[in-house]
Amino acid sequence: MQARWLGPGTMSGRITAIEGCPKDGKTIYVGSAGGGVWKTTNAAASFKSVFDKYCQSIGAIAMDPNDISTVYVGTGESNMRNTVSYGNGLYKTTDGGDNWTKIGLDSTEHISKILINPANTNIIYVAAPGPLWSDSKSRGLFKSTDGGNSWQKVLYTDEKTGCADIVMNPQNPDELLATMWEFRRKPYAFSSGGKGSAIYKSMDGGKTWTKISKGLPDGELGRIALALSPSNPKHILAIVEAKETKLYASTDGGESWSKLASTQNVEARPFYFSTLAFDPKDDKRVYRPAFELSISDDGGYSFTDASNEGGWVHSDHHAIWINPLYTNQVWIGTDGGVFLSNDRGLTFTFIQNLPVGQFYHVQYDMKEPYNVYGGLQDNGTWMGPSQYYGGISNGRWRALYGGDGFWAQPDPTDSNSVYAEAQGGEAGRVDLATGLTVDIQPSQTKNDDKLRWNWNSPIYIGAANPHDLYMSAQYLYKSTDQGRNWTRISPDLTTNDKNKEKQEESGGLSADNTSAENHCTIFTVAESPLDANYIFAGTDDGNLQITTDGGKTWTNVSSGIKLCGIPSQTWVSSIEPSRFDKNTLYATFDNHMYGDFNTYLAKSTDLGKTWTRISSAEFTGFAHKIKVDLKNQNLLFLGTERGLFCSINGGADWFRMKNHIPDYCPVRDIQIHPRTNDLILGTYGRGIMIVDNITPMRDMTQQVAAKNVYLYPIDKMELTYGKYEGGFPEHDGWVCYNSDEIPPIQYYLKKRIMTGDVSMKIFDSEGKMLKDIPATKRKGLNKVYWDLRSKGPKTATGGTKPDPGSFIGPMVLPGVYTIKLYVGDSTYSENINVVPNHNGKMTDDDRNAQYAAAQKCMQLHEALATVADSINATIDAVNAKLAVDKSNKKLQIFADTLKAFKSRLMATKQTSIFADEERLREKITKVYGAVCYQEARPTNLQMENIQLLTSDVDKAQMKIKEVMLEYNKKWKNKQFTPLQPKG
């Protein structure tokens, strides 16, 4: 059961690292904030994901300059936003990304830079800012002298300060400059800067260090980004975060510094925009990626901003690579993907084939095919189809709403309306017909305190009453008229801790209040599918509140949660009320903002009075979402920052879902479509994924799992000729394939079949075998596809090119058919009810007429095949006699007559794939294929054509009788004497 990656590629997620090959300029590795590592060997014409088995948050990539097959990846991005993910160390490949080995630094959590000594590539330096949410000694500058087998910490300040950047003099690799950065995030605040921040220099490969201060600002410093000119290593630039952030230059290898004039973009958000680069060959050309790209042609003394003349370039730039072989080529990584310039940054082309979007939430509608909706990190709210003609390409996606996208809720009572939300509770009702938006965010009244909206405030539609629309700040609001009017239905449901509500003071040296640190807010809302008066609200400061009277009274059940082993203050990340029992609910809890990455999942069966924690050794990453199946209450899905997990026995046992899902993929949201039974995943780095039709998982009870073989029953199969066919292939960009239009036949094998055969056959109601289908032997779930057709006819052989007629089978008629699965000596069977579709294109009479016409064509093919077999055998016999007596002219004339007759039956001269020699066989196949593959009754002319071909086959049958009569009479028993040579 493999996931489909819908993408889109039209809006990728945050790109954190780009590393190219200095030898060919075409091999590029791209690291993303939550989508792993992607590799291209053709300068972005295509990409391959090469890191699916490992942590998906990437901080840095470095390629061995002397061996391009050796690449290092540091996990844990270092763009220290509130939603940043974390890493688990450093990885190395020696075969270009096919295989990876973790080589240490497991607890650093965030890695910002990797440098390799070009003179001795076994010497590696890794800059690790270290943990974002807690004190730790696992930070600083690390060095290896044996290719990563062992590590030494060569620069360290304290448990709050890590290494943010490092540069190396390529002419003297022992000369290093490193920056240390003191920083800390809390759920409700961020601080960049402190006494630990500084620049250090080493002249002996990190053995000793000197703190640099000459020319730098007084007082506490923050993050410092460095750039060293490869063509003039004494020329170094630094963006120094301070009370007044500025650009500084050094012309003596970092010993002393002078302040330069700079622009707002150059100085912008230094804790977040930490990239600065020189042109590898031009000491005067400098690039500063930040909100946008700023470019200097005088070594950093002045900057101009790149234009959007060649097309819009997404804001928020975090990575850059300049091709040293062709420095006009500049690659930049942004919050919206990768952009490529071939004119030194003047214009850019967007790379459209990286599906690494970061979805916070995902939702669906009930259209046919259904659409999916979701909010993307820094990329607004989008909708796209789950199926489309020729596949789901970038152009099929539609932007609905701006800002950072979070919740998107299509109105189930109004197919033209969608509710969408950006950061801080900014919300609108979108008219899909016009694209216009009406603001629906609840406003403060005289009876309210200042409203506190979470960065990721929920919009929720009632599970019991689809007219109920909820939004929440510290209060819960409800609307029954699409957000035109709101009623506050709760008091402040949070702890209302004033010490955690000082967001205007957040940022440290760089004030940064974007609602990312808003706290004491409601983070998740749910309504019981069984009773609209049962409403649940979870907060980001540890409260889980429940009302059973529609909001008149509320009960805080957080004390019971603490008793089951979940720390107080832990975010309530999702609540899942049961659709089977009104008093049962599940909830996930997220404590990573206090440095605790454990997976917290709990269940209550008494409406929150008591809780049982659900744990598993399989779990990795803090929990985002728990989802209970719509029909089987024991089938559970859990999405965490490090993977997707499933239980088929109510949470007693769990396994990691991997089929085309990266092992440690951040799964933020999970939905199950009630009509198609699809599992829909909103991932924070791999876009939206769909696992089509999870019915086999739903039916995989412990009893089924204990069987050696289990053939899943199929309720029905609908006759279809395809719903989303046609269209030309896309020229470029990401394209997701459609799901199977005919559902597969599925069976379970407890163990892989090592001896004996596995096969499957289809029989009609009279026991006639219609199709023999190859089957697979692998352990677990296996799929076999029946195209709802019987086997094709035997067609005439002996021509110069094969005929496709034998591969075409007529569509079966509605009825009951039997599947038989043969495993070794055992047989397992199930019936399938094949039913007509309901698109109104064909009546039962039309299908019967089509089937009869197809059967007639099959009979023509098989009759012609019999004629061809006779003529081929006769030609072979005559040729054998001619081989004995080549001078027999009468026999040769007879042979020529046979070949001429054969040439009227099938193509005997041309060998191309085109219909450049159409004979009787080809004519039958043409009308046969048309009849079999058209969703329509045969036309009058098709029927007349079949009558004409019937006459032609009758003539051929008469002719072969004449030929065989002549052969039997004149030549069959005649003996030939080989000619003797004269003399």
mmCIF file of C-alpha atoms in Angstrom, residues 395-525:
data_model
loop_
_atom_site.group_PDB
_atom_site.id
_atom_site.type_symbol
_atom_site.label_atom_id
_atom_site.label_comp_id
_atom_site.label_asym_id
_atom_site.label_seq_id
_atom_site.Cartn_x
_atom_site.Cartn_y
_atom_site.Cartn_z
ATOM 1 C CA GLY A 395 -0.879 23.511 -12.744
ATOM 2 C CA ARG A 396 -3.830 21.708 -11.163
ATOM 3 C CA TRP A 397 -3.235 23.368 -7.805
ATOM 4 C CA ARG A 398 -4.902 26.629 -6.859
ATOM 5 C CA ALA A 399 -3.857 29.201 -4.284
ATOM 6 C CA LEU A 400 -6.721 30.331 -2.044
ATOM 7 C CA TYR A 401 -5.334 32.481 0.745
ATOM 8 C CA GLY A 402 -2.101 34.216 1.713
ATOM 9 C CA GLY A 403 0.317 34.422 4.601
ATOM 10 C CA ASP A 404 1.666 31.352 6.290
ATOM 11 C CA GLY A 405 -1.022 28.788 5.553
ATOM 12 C CA PHE A 406 -2.428 26.689 8.371
ATOM 13 C CA TRP A 407 -6.011 25.418 8.586
ATOM 14 C CA ALA A 408 -8.214 25.068 5.511
ATOM 15 C CA GLN A 409 -11.788 23.857 5.853
ATOM 16 C CA PRO A 410 -14.110 23.411 2.864
ATOM 17 C CA ASP A 411 -17.687 24.012 3.952
ATOM 18 C CA PRO A 412 -19.561 20.671 3.690
ATOM 19 C CA THR A 413 -22.860 22.548 3.361
ATOM 20 C CA ASP A 414 -21.683 24.992 0.679
ATOM 21 C CA SER A 415 -19.368 23.623 -1.999
ATOM 22 C CA ASN A 416 -18.411 27.148 -3.049
ATOM 23 C CA SER A 417 -16.965 28.229 0.302
ATOM 24 C CA VAL A 418 -13.668 27.440 2.008
ATOM 25 C CA TYR A 419 -12.447 28.758 5.358
ATOM 26 C CA ALA A 420 -8.729 29.478 5.454
ATOM 27 C CA GLU A 421 -6.376 30.815 8.089
ATOM 28 C CA ALA A 422 -2.978 32.494 8.197
ATOM 29 C CA GLN A 423 -0.717 33.119 11.192
ATOM 30 C CA GLY A 424 -2.186 34.683 14.284
ATOM 31 C CA GLY A 425 -5.788 33.780 13.554
ATOM 32 C CA GLU A 426 -6.116 35.853 10.382
ATOM 33 C CA ALA A 427 -8.998 34.020 8.711
ATOM 34 C CA GLY A 428 -11.274 34.390 5.728
ATOM 35 C CA ARG A 429 -14.184 32.784 3.926
ATOM 36 C CA VAL A 430 -13.055 32.206 0.346
ATOM 37 C CA ASP A 431 -15.530 32.229 -2.545
ATOM 38 C CA LEU A 432 -14.235 29.591 -4.952
ATOM 39 C CA ALA A 433 -16.197 31.066 -7.847
ATOM 40 C CA THR A 434 -14.574 34.499 -7.639
ATOM 41 C CA GLY A 435 -11.556 34.039 -5.386
ATOM 42 C CA LEU A 436 -12.799 36.879 -3.186
ATOM 43 C CA THR A 437 -12.371 36.635 0.567
ATOM 44 C CA VAL A 438 -14.416 37.930 3.506
ATOM 45 C CA ASP A 439 -12.613 38.418 6.824
ATOM 46 C CA ILE A 440 -14.166 36.195 9.502
ATOM 47 C CA GLN A 441 -11.705 36.442 12.408
ATOM 48 C CA PRO A 442 -13.580 37.127 15.664
ATOM 49 C CA SER A 443 -12.830 40.547 17.135
ATOM 50 C CA GLN A 444 -12.297 41.701 20.692
ATOM 51 C CA THR A 445 -15.295 43.200 22.494
ATOM 52 C CA LYS A 446 -15.589 45.233 25.682
ATOM 53 C CA ASN A 447 -16.096 42.023 27.638
ATOM 54 C CA ASP A 448 -12.860 40.434 26.430
ATOM 55 C CA ASP A 449 -9.223 40.720 27.333
ATOM 56 C CA LYS A 450 -6.860 41.272 24.435
ATOM 57 C CA LEU A 451 -7.255 38.249 22.192
ATOM 58 C CA ARG A 452 -4.313 35.869 22.094
ATOM 59 C CA TRP A 453 -4.150 33.996 18.793
ATOM 60 C CA ASN A 454 -1.742 31.117 18.362
ATOM 61 C CA TRP A 455 0.627 31.114 15.412
ATOM 62 C CA ASN A 456 -1.394 28.071 14.299
ATOM 63 C CA SER A 457 -4.916 28.918 15.527
ATOM 64 C CA PRO A 458 -7.569 26.346 14.684
ATOM 65 C CA ILE A 459 -10.553 26.668 12.396
ATOM 66 C CA TYR A 460 -12.778 23.660 12.930
ATOM 67 C CA ILE A 461 -16.054 22.426 11.426
ATOM 68 C CA GLY A 462 -18.300 20.358 13.656
ATOM 69 C CA ALA A 463 -18.159 16.589 13.281
ATOM 70 C CA ALA A 464 -21.772 16.155 14.409
ATOM 71 C CA ASN A 465 -23.218 19.373 13.008
ATOM 72 C CA PRO A 466 -21.494 20.609 9.820
ATOM 73 C CA HIS A 467 -23.062 24.061 10.314
ATOM 74 C CA ASP A 468 -20.934 24.559 13.446
ATOM 75 C CA LEU A 469 -17.817 26.601 12.731
ATOM 76 C CA TYR A 470 -15.298 27.130 15.516
ATOM 77 C CA MET A 471 -12.325 29.460 15.995
ATOM 78 C CA SER A 472 -10.296 30.038 19.112
ATOM 79 C CA ALA A 473 -7.959 32.477 20.786
ATOM 80 C CA GLN A 474 -7.926 32.032 24.573
ATOM 81 C CA TYR A 475 -11.699 31.876 24.175
ATOM 82 C CA LEU A 476 -13.679 29.503 21.987
ATOM 83 C CA TYR A 477 -15.983 31.052 19.399
ATOM 84 C CA LYS A 478 -18.782 29.412 17.450
ATOM 85 C CA SER A 479 -20.648 30.489 14.317
ATOM 86 C CA THR A 480 -23.616 28.815 12.649
ATOM 87 C CA ASP A 481 -23.770 31.182 9.659
ATOM 88 C CA GLN A 482 -20.353 30.752 7.997
ATOM 89 C CA GLY A 483 -18.540 33.227 10.227
ATOM 90 C CA ARG A 484 -20.869 36.152 9.622
ATOM 91 C CA ASN A 485 -21.681 36.243 13.324
ATOM 92 C CA TRP A 486 -19.859 34.729 16.282
ATOM 93 C CA THR A 487 -20.765 33.724 19.822
ATOM 94 C CA ARG A 488 -18.163 33.313 22.498
ATOM 95 C CA ILE A 489 -18.993 29.982 24.168
ATOM 96 C CA SER A 490 -16.257 29.764 26.793
ATOM 97 C CA PRO A 491 -14.278 31.707 29.337
ATOM 98 C CA ASP A 492 -10.507 31.841 29.030
ATOM 99 C CA LEU A 493 -9.676 28.127 28.806
ATOM 100 C CA THR A 494 -5.910 28.576 29.251
ATOM 101 C CA THR A 495 -3.789 29.051 32.365
ATOM 102 C CA ASN A 496 -3.593 32.770 31.516
ATOM 103 C CA ASP A 497 -0.058 32.901 32.913
ATOM 104 C CA LYS A 498 0.963 36.561 32.565
ATOM 105 C CA ASN A 499 4.650 35.637 32.665
ATOM 106 C CA LYS A 500 4.119 33.845 29.344
ATOM 107 C CA GLU A 501 2.284 36.712 27.657
ATOM 108 C CA LYS A 502 5.144 39.168 27.095
ATOM 109 C CA GLN A 503 5.584 38.595 23.380
ATOM 110 C CA GLU A 504 6.323 42.248 22.663
ATOM 111 C CA GLU A 505 9.593 41.772 24.564
ATOM 112 C CA SER A 506 10.602 38.698 22.547
ATOM 113 C CA GLY A 507 13.535 38.475 20.176
ATOM 114 C CA GLY A 508 16.610 39.353 22.171
ATOM 115 C CA LEU A 509 18.879 41.646 20.150
ATOM 116 C CA SER A 510 16.508 41.470 17.174
ATOM 117 C CA ALA A 511 12.917 42.198 18.134
ATOM 118 C CA ASP A 512 10.780 39.665 16.323
ATOM 119 C CA ASN A 513 7.089 39.441 17.159
ATOM 120 C CA THR A 514 5.186 37.693 14.370
ATOM 121 C CA SER A 515 2.686 35.811 16.602
ATOM 122 C CA ALA A 516 5.107 32.840 16.547
ATOM 123 C CA GLU A 517 5.567 33.113 20.313
ATOM 124 C CA ASN A 518 1.955 33.901 21.247
ATOM 125 C CA HIS A 519 1.099 31.679 24.180
ATOM 126 C CA CYS A 520 -1.677 30.712 26.561
ATOM 127 C CA THR A 521 -3.939 30.024 23.600
ATOM 128 C CA ILE A 522 -6.303 27.285 22.460
ATOM 129 C CA PHE A 523 -4.402 25.104 20.007
ATOM 130 C CA THR A 524 -6.868 22.354 19.101
ATOM 131 C CA VAL A 525 -10.675 22.031 18.989
#
